């Protein structure tokens, strides 16, 4: 997590760095800071809290210069505070070096002890500060900035991305990548560094992604790179594809709201990538395995992406007969998994930079399992490291709570299930066409679901009063219940849990009383009678219920629920995608009522690039 930027060029550096940080704030927002170099002097401004606080400080205490580095933090070592905010530099009037860091230095305690024994006085609780003192020590021993960084890197263990600024050279930035993503930009008169392409797009037209172990030396119009073994390497500079990406909120009050309302379009675009609307067949590039021979596959992911994979499991097994396991990426990494008969892995991640998913993917590669990445960022590390990458067409998702990334992942996974079924001939052609048709209708149904916004805003007042909430679903609606509960807790801070409806009587029913709102996802069709029985069990214990169904389901339940929401009736395949929307709107409106920070909920960050 954490976002880092760096810039040097002919223009004043502070506005450049601030714009880059604004685009990176989704990575962390506990504190922010800048260091710039003016007339050979490194000066810093750092503030606790959001970037806005730093901008306010800079109005009264501006920073000049044409070279600098910046940081927006998601705390790992040391609480959010000004002292712990980056950039770090040795205390004193004229520091020789400043650094910004994303990641974790695992051996920082030993390094701190070593440096303290030699008289170093630390002024923060961070793991990062050791880096700056190690570099300074090398500089004082007569090393050049490059030698000082190279020597320091040999002492560091862990995963990190770093950017350095040196007082002695205003035409120099050094960047290093080991485990955490980093890209650089080079134009004729400038050079820049950024945690992602979105940040760099505000500073440059040409970017290159650093590879694992790279060390980059950047000067105006110049970029030299050394690979993991210290040899000089070439990293291709590409035109920035997202330079025109709009990341504003437009007419919307929050990014999350904008992204919820973008779903009909985002799902439509994803469908157009993977379904041929004329022939009504799924259109995928060749998979890195023979679908006909597949007996078992595995999906790995975290958080919301995990729930997308968990939903797809129902589709894949029902349509293709392939055993489809699903595992939380951080769990797969540390157990002795029996994977011998696994013929394909799906690694699902919006960012494509989630450390746990990346490491799980690398483990699967070591085990010789072909990997397909399902990502929303075509240039992400996961996409580049996989055998095949499939792109959801959600566009940039800025709100920390995943919304359109989730529904586009589901859409892509539904199409993938269709293509596997077609290749394996496990479904009749007519059934496949019917499924494809129901997917093509989905954008319109999503539009209709968004019309529930006002009603959900009203009933959210009641839900927002609760301390706890339960979400129930069955079949493909069970992972949607889990996702609904995650949405509510992450942005409104109401404790919520999702359960398979059938599990209630095995324990959670004890929680139900007249205070407890229970959200029940109950589309008519296949499992309606089963989930309706579970709903009755809740009502019999005095629970307050929000029943979400279609007209047929609501009529069958007969007005017994406390609140109801009516969605259009859709085929079973697309139910989980449609039912995700009211979950998102409910969490959004409950958060508004409670006055929490919708786009940047406390303690969270969008892209989790640490373990
Ligand atoms: O970028 P990823 O999809 O790999 O992120 C995984 C999770 O961190 C993410 O889905 C998270 O759970 C959501 N932002 C929550 O809304």
XYZ file of C-alpha atoms and ligand atoms in Angstrom:
627
model
C 0.000 0.000 0.000
C 1.075 3.639 0.165
C 1.512 5.691 -2.964
C 4.818 7.160 -4.067
C 5.638 9.792 -6.670
C 8.745 11.587 -7.841
C 9.313 14.302 -10.428
C 12.087 16.413 -11.859
C 11.799 18.789 -14.784
C 11.659 22.411 -15.764
C 8.364 23.091 -14.014
C 7.636 23.802 -10.392
C 7.555 20.389 -8.739
C 4.996 20.852 -5.956
C 1.816 20.996 -8.106
C 3.077 18.007 -10.112
C 3.639 15.936 -7.003
C 0.309 16.937 -5.467
C -1.613 15.947 -8.591
C 0.206 12.601 -8.602
C -0.637 12.091 -4.924
C -4.276 13.003 -5.504
C -4.433 10.151 -7.996
C -2.748 7.798 -5.528
C -4.762 8.653 -2.458
C -6.772 5.464 -2.949
C -3.645 3.580 -1.831
C -3.584 5.117 1.618
C -4.579 8.303 3.362
C -3.272 8.219 6.946
C -0.750 10.950 6.223
C 0.973 12.586 3.274
C 4.162 14.473 2.582
C 6.528 16.032 0.069
C 10.270 16.686 -0.072
C 11.649 19.057 -2.687
C 15.096 20.260 -3.572
C 15.683 23.989 -3.949
C 19.118 25.595 -4.208
C 20.729 22.409 -2.982
C 18.550 22.156 0.142
C 16.015 19.378 0.780
C 12.909 20.717 2.547
C 9.907 18.680 3.683
C 6.258 19.227 4.539
C 4.352 16.375 6.133
C 0.898 16.200 7.690
C -1.220 13.603 9.428
C -4.544 12.706 7.752
C -5.682 13.250 4.223
C -3.898 14.952 1.368
C -6.127 17.983 1.896
C -4.251 18.699 5.148
C -0.946 18.738 3.281
C -2.353 21.065 0.638
C -3.523 23.446 3.370
C -0.085 23.369 5.024
C 1.620 24.079 1.718
C -0.501 27.205 1.261
C 1.028 28.761 4.353
C 4.417 27.032 4.049
C 5.052 26.568 0.317
C 7.827 24.437 -1.157
C 9.740 25.479 -4.273
C 12.163 23.604 -6.500
C 12.031 21.571 -9.669
C 12.774 18.125 -8.201
C 10.995 16.234 -5.456
C 9.313 13.129 -4.098
C 5.933 12.600 -2.428
C 4.022 9.993 -0.471
C 0.561 9.094 0.728
C 0.664 6.566 3.552
C -1.209 3.496 4.762
C 0.399 2.801 8.121
C 2.129 -0.516 8.722
C 4.912 0.307 11.223
C 4.078 3.248 13.442
C 0.759 5.018 13.937
C -0.387 7.732 11.520
C 1.406 10.919 12.649
C 3.536 13.700 11.227
C 6.765 12.107 12.539
C 5.929 8.799 10.868
C 4.810 10.417 7.602
C 7.079 10.177 4.564
C 9.361 11.441 3.048
C 11.927 10.465 5.640
C 15.221 12.299 5.869
C 17.915 12.468 8.539
C 16.933 15.072 11.131
C 18.819 18.355 10.863
C 18.825 21.481 8.737
C 20.469 20.046 5.606
C 19.673 16.392 4.961
C 21.673 14.806 2.157
C 18.950 12.402 1.127
C 15.190 11.859 1.436
C 13.213 8.696 0.711
C 9.624 7.570 0.156
C 8.749 3.917 0.590
C 5.890 1.540 -0.151
C 6.112 -1.933 1.413
C 7.712 -3.441 4.497
C 11.365 -3.735 5.527
C 11.230 -7.011 7.422
C 14.672 -6.766 9.055
C 14.285 -3.150 10.156
C 14.628 -4.002 13.858
C 18.129 -5.441 13.414
C 19.138 -2.529 11.210
C 17.755 -0.056 13.716
C 19.689 -1.675 16.529
C 22.879 -1.605 14.447
C 22.454 2.060 13.503
C 21.430 3.103 17.031
C 24.566 1.430 18.412
C 26.593 3.666 16.089
C 24.861 6.785 17.425
C 21.927 7.264 15.025
C 18.986 9.097 16.580
C 15.685 8.034 15.047
C 12.757 10.396 14.931
C 9.987 8.018 13.799
C 8.605 4.569 14.599
C 8.726 3.464 10.971
C 10.660 0.699 9.280
C 11.504 3.186 6.512
C 13.788 5.453 8.498
C 16.602 2.874 8.578
C 16.886 3.209 4.798
C 17.662 6.877 4.900
C 20.334 6.475 7.562
C 21.969 3.591 5.696
C 22.150 5.691 2.527
C 23.452 8.704 4.425
C 26.164 6.581 6.060
C 27.357 5.423 2.642
C 27.329 8.991 1.274
C 29.411 10.150 4.211
C 31.882 7.352 3.489
C 32.369 8.861 0.013
C 29.954 6.766 -2.058
C 28.076 8.284 -4.987
C 24.257 8.365 -4.647
C 24.002 5.298 -6.903
C 26.610 3.367 -4.915
C 24.971 4.407 -1.641
C 21.576 3.098 -2.780
C 23.055 -0.095 -4.247
C 24.903 -0.814 -1.009
C 21.797 -0.063 1.077
C 19.604 -2.361 -0.998
C 21.891 -5.286 -0.193
C 20.991 -4.788 3.486
C 17.205 -4.717 3.097
C 14.867 -7.698 3.411
C 11.195 -7.574 2.504
C 9.062 -6.205 -0.296
C 9.303 -2.564 -1.237
C 9.315 0.232 -3.789
C 11.549 3.243 -3.065
C 12.231 6.688 -4.508
C 15.239 8.788 -3.430
C 16.043 12.499 -3.711
C 19.628 13.744 -3.181
C 20.673 17.227 -2.035
C 23.877 17.077 -4.088
C 22.207 16.605 -7.478
C 19.018 18.344 -8.553
C 18.984 16.372 -11.793
C 18.730 12.941 -10.180
C 16.068 10.637 -8.771
C 16.707 6.981 -7.991
C 13.925 4.386 -7.874
C 14.079 0.762 -6.780
C 11.529 -2.005 -6.980
C 11.529 -5.255 -5.042
C 8.086 -6.800 -4.612
C 5.982 -3.622 -4.778
C 4.864 -2.073 -8.073
C 6.657 0.947 -9.520
C 6.758 2.672 -12.885
C 8.830 5.520 -14.256
C 8.184 8.179 -16.879
C 10.693 9.889 -19.137
C 10.123 12.844 -21.450
C 12.643 15.151 -23.133
C 12.660 17.644 -20.290
C 11.491 15.626 -17.331
C 11.531 12.311 -15.476
C 9.006 10.921 -13.031
C 8.231 8.006 -10.735
C 4.838 6.647 -9.665
C 3.256 3.679 -7.929
C 0.854 3.343 -10.837
C 0.168 4.618 -14.305
C -2.716 6.760 -13.124
C -0.338 8.896 -11.068
C 2.238 9.053 -13.840
C -0.342 10.049 -16.442
C -0.435 13.525 -14.892
C 3.339 13.933 -15.328
C 4.464 12.182 -18.485
C 3.534 10.714 -21.863
C 5.987 7.782 -21.805
C 6.208 5.188 -19.091
C 8.116 2.001 -18.332
C 7.246 -0.568 -15.697
C 10.126 -1.569 -13.480
C 10.620 -5.314 -13.126
C 11.365 -7.211 -9.940
C 14.773 -6.134 -8.545
C 15.190 -3.135 -10.884
C 17.096 -0.010 -9.914
C 16.396 3.066 -12.084
C 18.495 6.227 -12.410
C 16.390 9.107 -13.681
C 17.519 12.437 -15.059
C 15.713 14.928 -17.308
C 15.044 13.020 -20.524
C 17.236 10.128 -19.390
C 16.569 6.712 -17.872
C 19.123 4.057 -17.050
C 18.033 0.783 -15.487
C 19.880 -2.037 -13.726
C 18.236 -5.432 -13.301
C 18.168 -7.740 -10.278
C 21.702 -9.002 -11.007
C 23.121 -5.503 -11.371
C 23.481 -5.704 -15.155
C 22.273 -2.843 -17.337
C 18.817 -3.684 -18.773
C 16.372 -2.060 -21.190
C 12.822 -1.418 -20.095
C 10.565 -0.434 -22.943
C 8.959 3.009 -22.727
C 5.314 2.910 -23.818
C 2.814 5.679 -24.460
C 0.580 6.214 -21.475
C -2.700 4.572 -22.380
C -4.621 6.115 -19.510
C -3.397 9.704 -19.855
C -6.889 10.840 -20.705
C -8.510 8.865 -17.965
C -10.912 11.062 -16.057
C -10.764 10.410 -12.400
C -13.149 13.143 -11.319
C -16.448 12.473 -9.567
C -18.427 14.346 -12.216
C -21.919 15.132 -10.958
C -21.643 12.566 -8.160
C -20.983 13.245 -4.511
C -18.702 10.221 -4.120
C -16.622 7.990 -6.357
C -18.453 4.991 -4.951
C -21.809 6.386 -6.059
C -20.426 7.217 -9.502
C -18.991 3.723 -9.814
C -22.250 2.072 -8.706
C -24.096 3.991 -11.412
C -21.468 3.141 -14.040
C -22.232 -0.568 -13.728
C -24.674 -0.972 -16.613
C -22.033 0.489 -18.928
C -19.073 -1.325 -17.365
C -20.889 -4.670 -17.477
C -21.974 -3.937 -21.054
C -18.390 -3.205 -22.115
C -17.146 -6.377 -20.451
C -19.830 -8.383 -22.220
C -18.798 -6.897 -25.551
C -15.250 -8.114 -24.947
C -16.286 -11.675 -24.211
C -19.614 -12.348 -25.938
C -20.446 -12.113 -29.610
C -23.905 -10.473 -29.579
C -24.761 -11.653 -33.094
C -23.886 -15.314 -32.686
C -24.578 -15.334 -28.926
C -21.410 -17.250 -28.122
C -18.588 -16.487 -25.754
C -15.430 -15.243 -27.477
C -12.225 -15.860 -25.558
C -8.575 -16.041 -26.540
C -7.070 -19.528 -26.332
C -6.823 -20.677 -22.735
C -3.404 -21.959 -21.607
C -4.859 -25.445 -21.140
C -7.037 -27.878 -23.030
C -10.536 -27.315 -21.644
C -11.649 -30.801 -22.683
C -9.077 -32.466 -20.432
C -9.692 -30.254 -17.417
C -10.794 -32.158 -14.329
C -10.032 -29.625 -11.644
C -9.317 -25.926 -11.460
C -8.635 -23.452 -8.681
C -9.450 -19.756 -8.234
C -7.485 -17.544 -5.845
C -8.367 -14.011 -4.794
C -8.919 -11.730 -1.785
C -11.886 -9.809 -0.408
C -14.549 -8.893 -2.926
C -12.634 -10.580 -5.746
C -12.767 -13.791 -3.697
C -16.563 -13.522 -3.549
C -16.663 -13.132 -7.333
C -14.607 -16.327 -7.666
C -16.821 -18.070 -5.079
C -19.903 -17.213 -7.150
C -18.285 -18.449 -10.343
C -17.622 -21.803 -8.722
C -21.376 -22.520 -8.774
C -21.554 -21.665 -12.476
C -18.445 -23.571 -13.527
C -19.288 -26.776 -11.695
C -22.937 -26.749 -12.827
C -22.180 -25.948 -16.460
C -18.953 -27.854 -17.062
C -18.521 -30.582 -14.446
C -15.005 -29.310 -13.700
C -14.195 -29.419 -9.983
C -13.772 -25.731 -9.235
C -12.021 -24.975 -5.933
C -11.835 -21.451 -4.568
C -9.276 -20.307 -2.051
C -8.398 -17.090 -0.244
C -4.979 -16.224 -1.650
C -3.331 -15.599 1.728
C -4.443 -19.066 2.904
C -3.175 -20.929 -0.141
C 0.261 -19.392 0.326
C 0.912 -20.945 3.682
C -0.538 -24.423 3.522
C 0.616 -27.592 1.872
C -2.073 -27.671 -0.794
C -2.616 -30.847 -2.817
C -2.663 -29.432 -6.332
C -1.376 -32.275 -8.463
C -4.518 -32.698 -10.571
C -5.234 -28.983 -10.897
C -5.090 -28.064 -14.586
C -5.879 -24.347 -14.497
C -5.800 -21.476 -12.009
C -7.805 -18.250 -12.119
C -6.229 -15.369 -10.221
C -8.871 -12.681 -9.761
C -7.858 -9.157 -8.795
C -9.151 -5.706 -9.681
C -5.786 -4.030 -9.206
C -3.599 -6.937 -10.279
C -1.209 -5.763 -7.561
C -2.613 -7.429 -4.431
C 0.432 -9.000 -2.798
C -1.334 -12.109 -1.494
C -2.893 -12.870 -4.878
C 0.395 -12.240 -6.660
C 2.287 -14.547 -4.331
C -0.393 -17.244 -4.635
C -0.107 -16.925 -8.416
C 3.682 -17.298 -8.220
C 3.282 -20.385 -6.041
C 0.903 -21.880 -8.606
C 3.440 -21.140 -11.345
C 6.104 -23.007 -9.368
C 3.730 -25.962 -9.222
C 3.439 -25.856 -13.011
C -0.220 -24.796 -13.101
C -1.221 -22.535 -16.026
C -2.616 -19.253 -14.726
C -5.243 -16.928 -16.119
C -5.340 -13.474 -14.521
C -8.689 -11.715 -14.353
C -7.755 -8.086 -13.797
C -8.986 -4.553 -14.317
C -5.516 -3.230 -15.100
C -3.938 -4.658 -18.240
C -0.459 -3.476 -17.246
C -0.551 -4.790 -13.695
C 2.065 -7.160 -12.317
C -0.433 -10.035 -12.116
C -1.441 -9.526 -15.754
C 2.164 -9.411 -16.898
C 3.208 -12.479 -14.903
C 0.299 -14.728 -15.946
C 0.014 -17.088 -18.901
C -3.077 -15.240 -20.071
C -4.735 -12.113 -18.788
C -8.406 -11.268 -19.264
C -9.460 -7.691 -18.730
C -12.638 -6.575 -17.003
C -13.780 -3.321 -18.577
C -14.722 -1.504 -15.405
C -12.399 1.476 -16.001
C -10.581 3.021 -13.027
C -12.269 2.237 -9.716
C -11.273 4.857 -7.160
C -13.654 4.255 -4.231
C -12.054 1.805 -1.810
C -15.229 -0.283 -1.729
C -15.308 -2.430 -4.808
C -18.508 -2.130 -6.857
C -18.189 -2.106 -10.650
C -14.990 -4.171 -10.402
C -17.040 -6.886 -8.677
C -19.915 -6.996 -11.163
C -17.554 -6.930 -14.153
C -15.548 -9.781 -12.620
C -18.784 -11.739 -12.248
C -19.732 -10.928 -15.835
C -16.394 -12.073 -17.195
C -16.477 -15.243 -15.085
C -20.007 -16.064 -16.309
C -18.785 -15.754 -19.911
C -15.789 -17.930 -19.060
C -18.088 -20.632 -17.674
C -20.027 -20.495 -20.967
C -16.904 -20.872 -23.077
C -15.699 -23.826 -20.990
C -19.115 -25.475 -21.324
C -19.066 -24.904 -25.069
C -15.592 -26.362 -25.485
C -16.447 -29.370 -23.346
C -19.875 -29.763 -24.926
C -21.467 -30.078 -21.519
C -24.466 -27.881 -22.425
C -26.861 -27.953 -25.374
C -26.301 -25.204 -27.943
C -29.767 -23.860 -27.193
C -29.022 -23.623 -23.459
C -25.780 -21.797 -24.185
C -27.645 -19.317 -26.390
C -30.232 -18.754 -23.691
C -27.514 -18.054 -21.119
C -25.766 -15.678 -23.499
C -29.052 -13.893 -24.122
C -29.677 -13.428 -20.423
C -26.221 -11.903 -20.061
C -26.839 -9.518 -22.953
C -29.998 -8.281 -21.191
C -28.135 -7.621 -17.995
C -27.150 -3.953 -18.553
C -30.840 -3.025 -18.924
C -31.772 -4.951 -15.797
C -28.983 -3.194 -13.893
C -30.402 0.178 -14.967
C -33.757 -0.885 -13.530
C -32.136 -1.948 -10.263
C -30.565 1.495 -9.888
C -34.058 2.972 -9.788
C -34.323 1.539 -6.282
C -31.848 4.173 -5.124
C -34.424 6.490 -3.488
C -36.237 3.693 -1.701
C -32.961 2.258 -0.427
C -31.898 5.724 0.774
C -35.048 5.852 2.922
C -34.830 2.413 4.465
C -31.084 2.865 5.077
C -32.054 5.211 7.938
C -33.427 2.216 9.845
C -30.529 -0.067 8.961
C -28.013 2.619 9.927
C -29.282 2.561 13.527
C -28.308 -1.065 13.965
C -25.103 -2.249 15.601
C -25.143 -5.557 13.737
C -26.764 -6.990 10.613
C -27.072 -10.381 8.937
C -27.209 -11.149 5.215
C -28.632 -14.446 3.966
C -28.500 -16.106 0.573
C -28.379 -19.562 -0.948
C -26.570 -20.925 -3.980
C -24.993 -18.140 -6.037
C -26.697 -15.627 -3.749
C -24.664 -16.867 -0.768
C -21.413 -15.195 -1.918
C -23.499 -12.102 -2.688
C -24.721 -12.129 0.924
C -21.063 -12.279 2.019
C -20.236 -9.376 -0.281
C -23.253 -7.395 0.973
C -22.055 -7.813 4.553
C -18.512 -6.799 3.581
C -19.811 -3.652 1.861
C -21.835 -2.640 4.918
C -19.024 -3.173 7.407
C -16.269 -1.565 5.384
C -17.984 1.739 4.705
C -20.608 2.158 7.448
C -18.655 0.332 10.205
C -21.786 -1.640 11.160
C -20.825 -5.176 12.077
C -22.375 -7.464 9.466
C -22.061 -11.142 8.576
C -23.190 -13.106 5.577
C -24.496 -16.671 5.938
C -25.768 -19.437 3.742
C -29.487 -19.464 4.614
C -29.330 -23.111 5.663
C -26.656 -22.357 8.246
C -28.817 -20.061 10.392
C -30.242 -22.884 12.486
C -26.705 -24.138 13.206
C -25.804 -21.131 15.333
C -26.392 -17.615 14.001
C -30.146 -17.770 14.677
C -29.244 -17.161 18.341
C -28.287 -13.593 17.373
C -31.712 -12.717 16.032
C -33.869 -10.373 18.106
C -36.081 -7.377 17.333
C -32.982 -5.167 16.996
C -31.269 -7.260 14.338
C -31.874 -6.380 10.676
C -31.629 -9.445 8.452
C -31.240 -8.917 4.715
C -32.558 -11.870 2.716
C -31.703 -12.337 -0.958
C -34.540 -14.423 -2.330
C -35.136 -14.330 -6.080
C -38.006 -16.517 -7.232
C -37.069 -19.802 -8.899
C -34.770 -22.660 -7.914
C -33.993 -22.131 -4.236
C -36.801 -19.708 -3.356
C -38.735 -22.161 -1.175
C -35.573 -22.991 0.773
C -34.501 -19.415 1.478
C -38.132 -18.465 2.220
C -38.119 -21.105 4.990
C -34.948 -19.614 6.430
C -36.605 -16.191 6.300
C -39.600 -17.562 8.197
C -37.265 -18.886 10.891
C -35.913 -15.375 11.339
C -39.367 -13.781 11.463
C -40.496 -16.358 14.034
C -37.711 -15.053 16.327
C -38.843 -11.426 15.976
C -36.111 -10.351 13.522
C -36.585 -7.292 11.297
C -36.263 -8.337 7.710
C -35.350 -6.681 4.438
C -36.535 -9.070 1.750
C -35.062 -8.534 -1.705
C -36.811 -10.432 -4.460
C -38.802 -10.038 -7.677
C -42.560 -9.503 -7.901
C -43.247 -13.246 -7.880
C -41.059 -13.870 -4.825
C -42.478 -10.942 -2.883
C -46.031 -12.063 -3.612
C -45.220 -15.596 -2.480
C -43.788 -14.298 0.790
C -46.961 -12.364 1.385
C -46.068 -9.030 2.988
C -44.481 -10.436 6.133
C -41.124 -8.694 5.776
C -40.413 -5.363 7.513
C -39.031 -3.836 4.323
C -38.999 -5.080 0.738
C -37.124 -4.256 -2.446
C -38.407 -5.446 -5.789
C -35.902 -6.268 -8.529
C -36.777 -7.343 -12.058
C -37.154 -11.090 -12.536
C -34.063 -12.456 -14.273
C -32.779 -15.956 -15.099
C -30.755 -17.714 -12.396
C -27.443 -17.104 -14.157
C -27.609 -13.348 -13.805
C -29.291 -13.132 -10.394
C -26.072 -12.737 -8.381
C -24.894 -9.868 -10.586
C -28.208 -8.032 -10.338
C -28.613 -8.599 -6.592
C -25.173 -7.118 -5.912
C -26.453 -3.622 -6.731
C -28.968 -3.122 -3.906
C -26.273 -4.458 -1.529
C -23.944 -1.693 -2.674
C -26.620 1.022 -2.499
C -27.710 -0.090 0.967
C -24.152 0.119 2.303
C -23.647 3.468 0.574
C -26.767 5.063 2.049
C -26.196 3.575 5.503
C -22.710 5.105 5.423
C -24.156 8.481 4.427
C -26.584 8.365 7.346
C -23.756 7.530 9.725
C -21.555 10.226 8.245
C -18.578 7.991 7.549
C -16.027 8.547 4.822
C -17.542 6.601 1.945
C -14.654 6.661 -0.526
C -11.844 6.355 1.969
C -13.080 4.291 4.914
C -10.908 4.239 7.998
C -7.988 1.792 8.166
C -8.417 0.600 4.576
C -6.702 1.199 1.253
C -7.690 0.259 -2.243
C -4.634 -1.644 -3.311
C -3.132 -3.987 -0.741
C 0.468 -4.444 -1.799
C 1.676 -5.754 1.560
C 1.120 -9.187 3.101
O -7.348 -5.428 -6.224
P -7.946 -6.709 -5.696
O -9.205 -7.078 -6.393
O -6.961 -7.835 -5.667
O -8.306 -6.395 -4.184
C -8.721 -7.427 -3.343
C -9.430 -6.859 -2.138
O -8.557 -6.070 -1.391
C -10.643 -6.001 -2.543
O -11.515 -6.762 -3.336
C -11.388 -5.491 -1.315
O -11.911 -6.541 -0.565
C -12.495 -4.554 -1.779
N -11.952 -3.288 -2.180
C -13.536 -4.345 -0.752
O -14.586 -3.585 -1.249
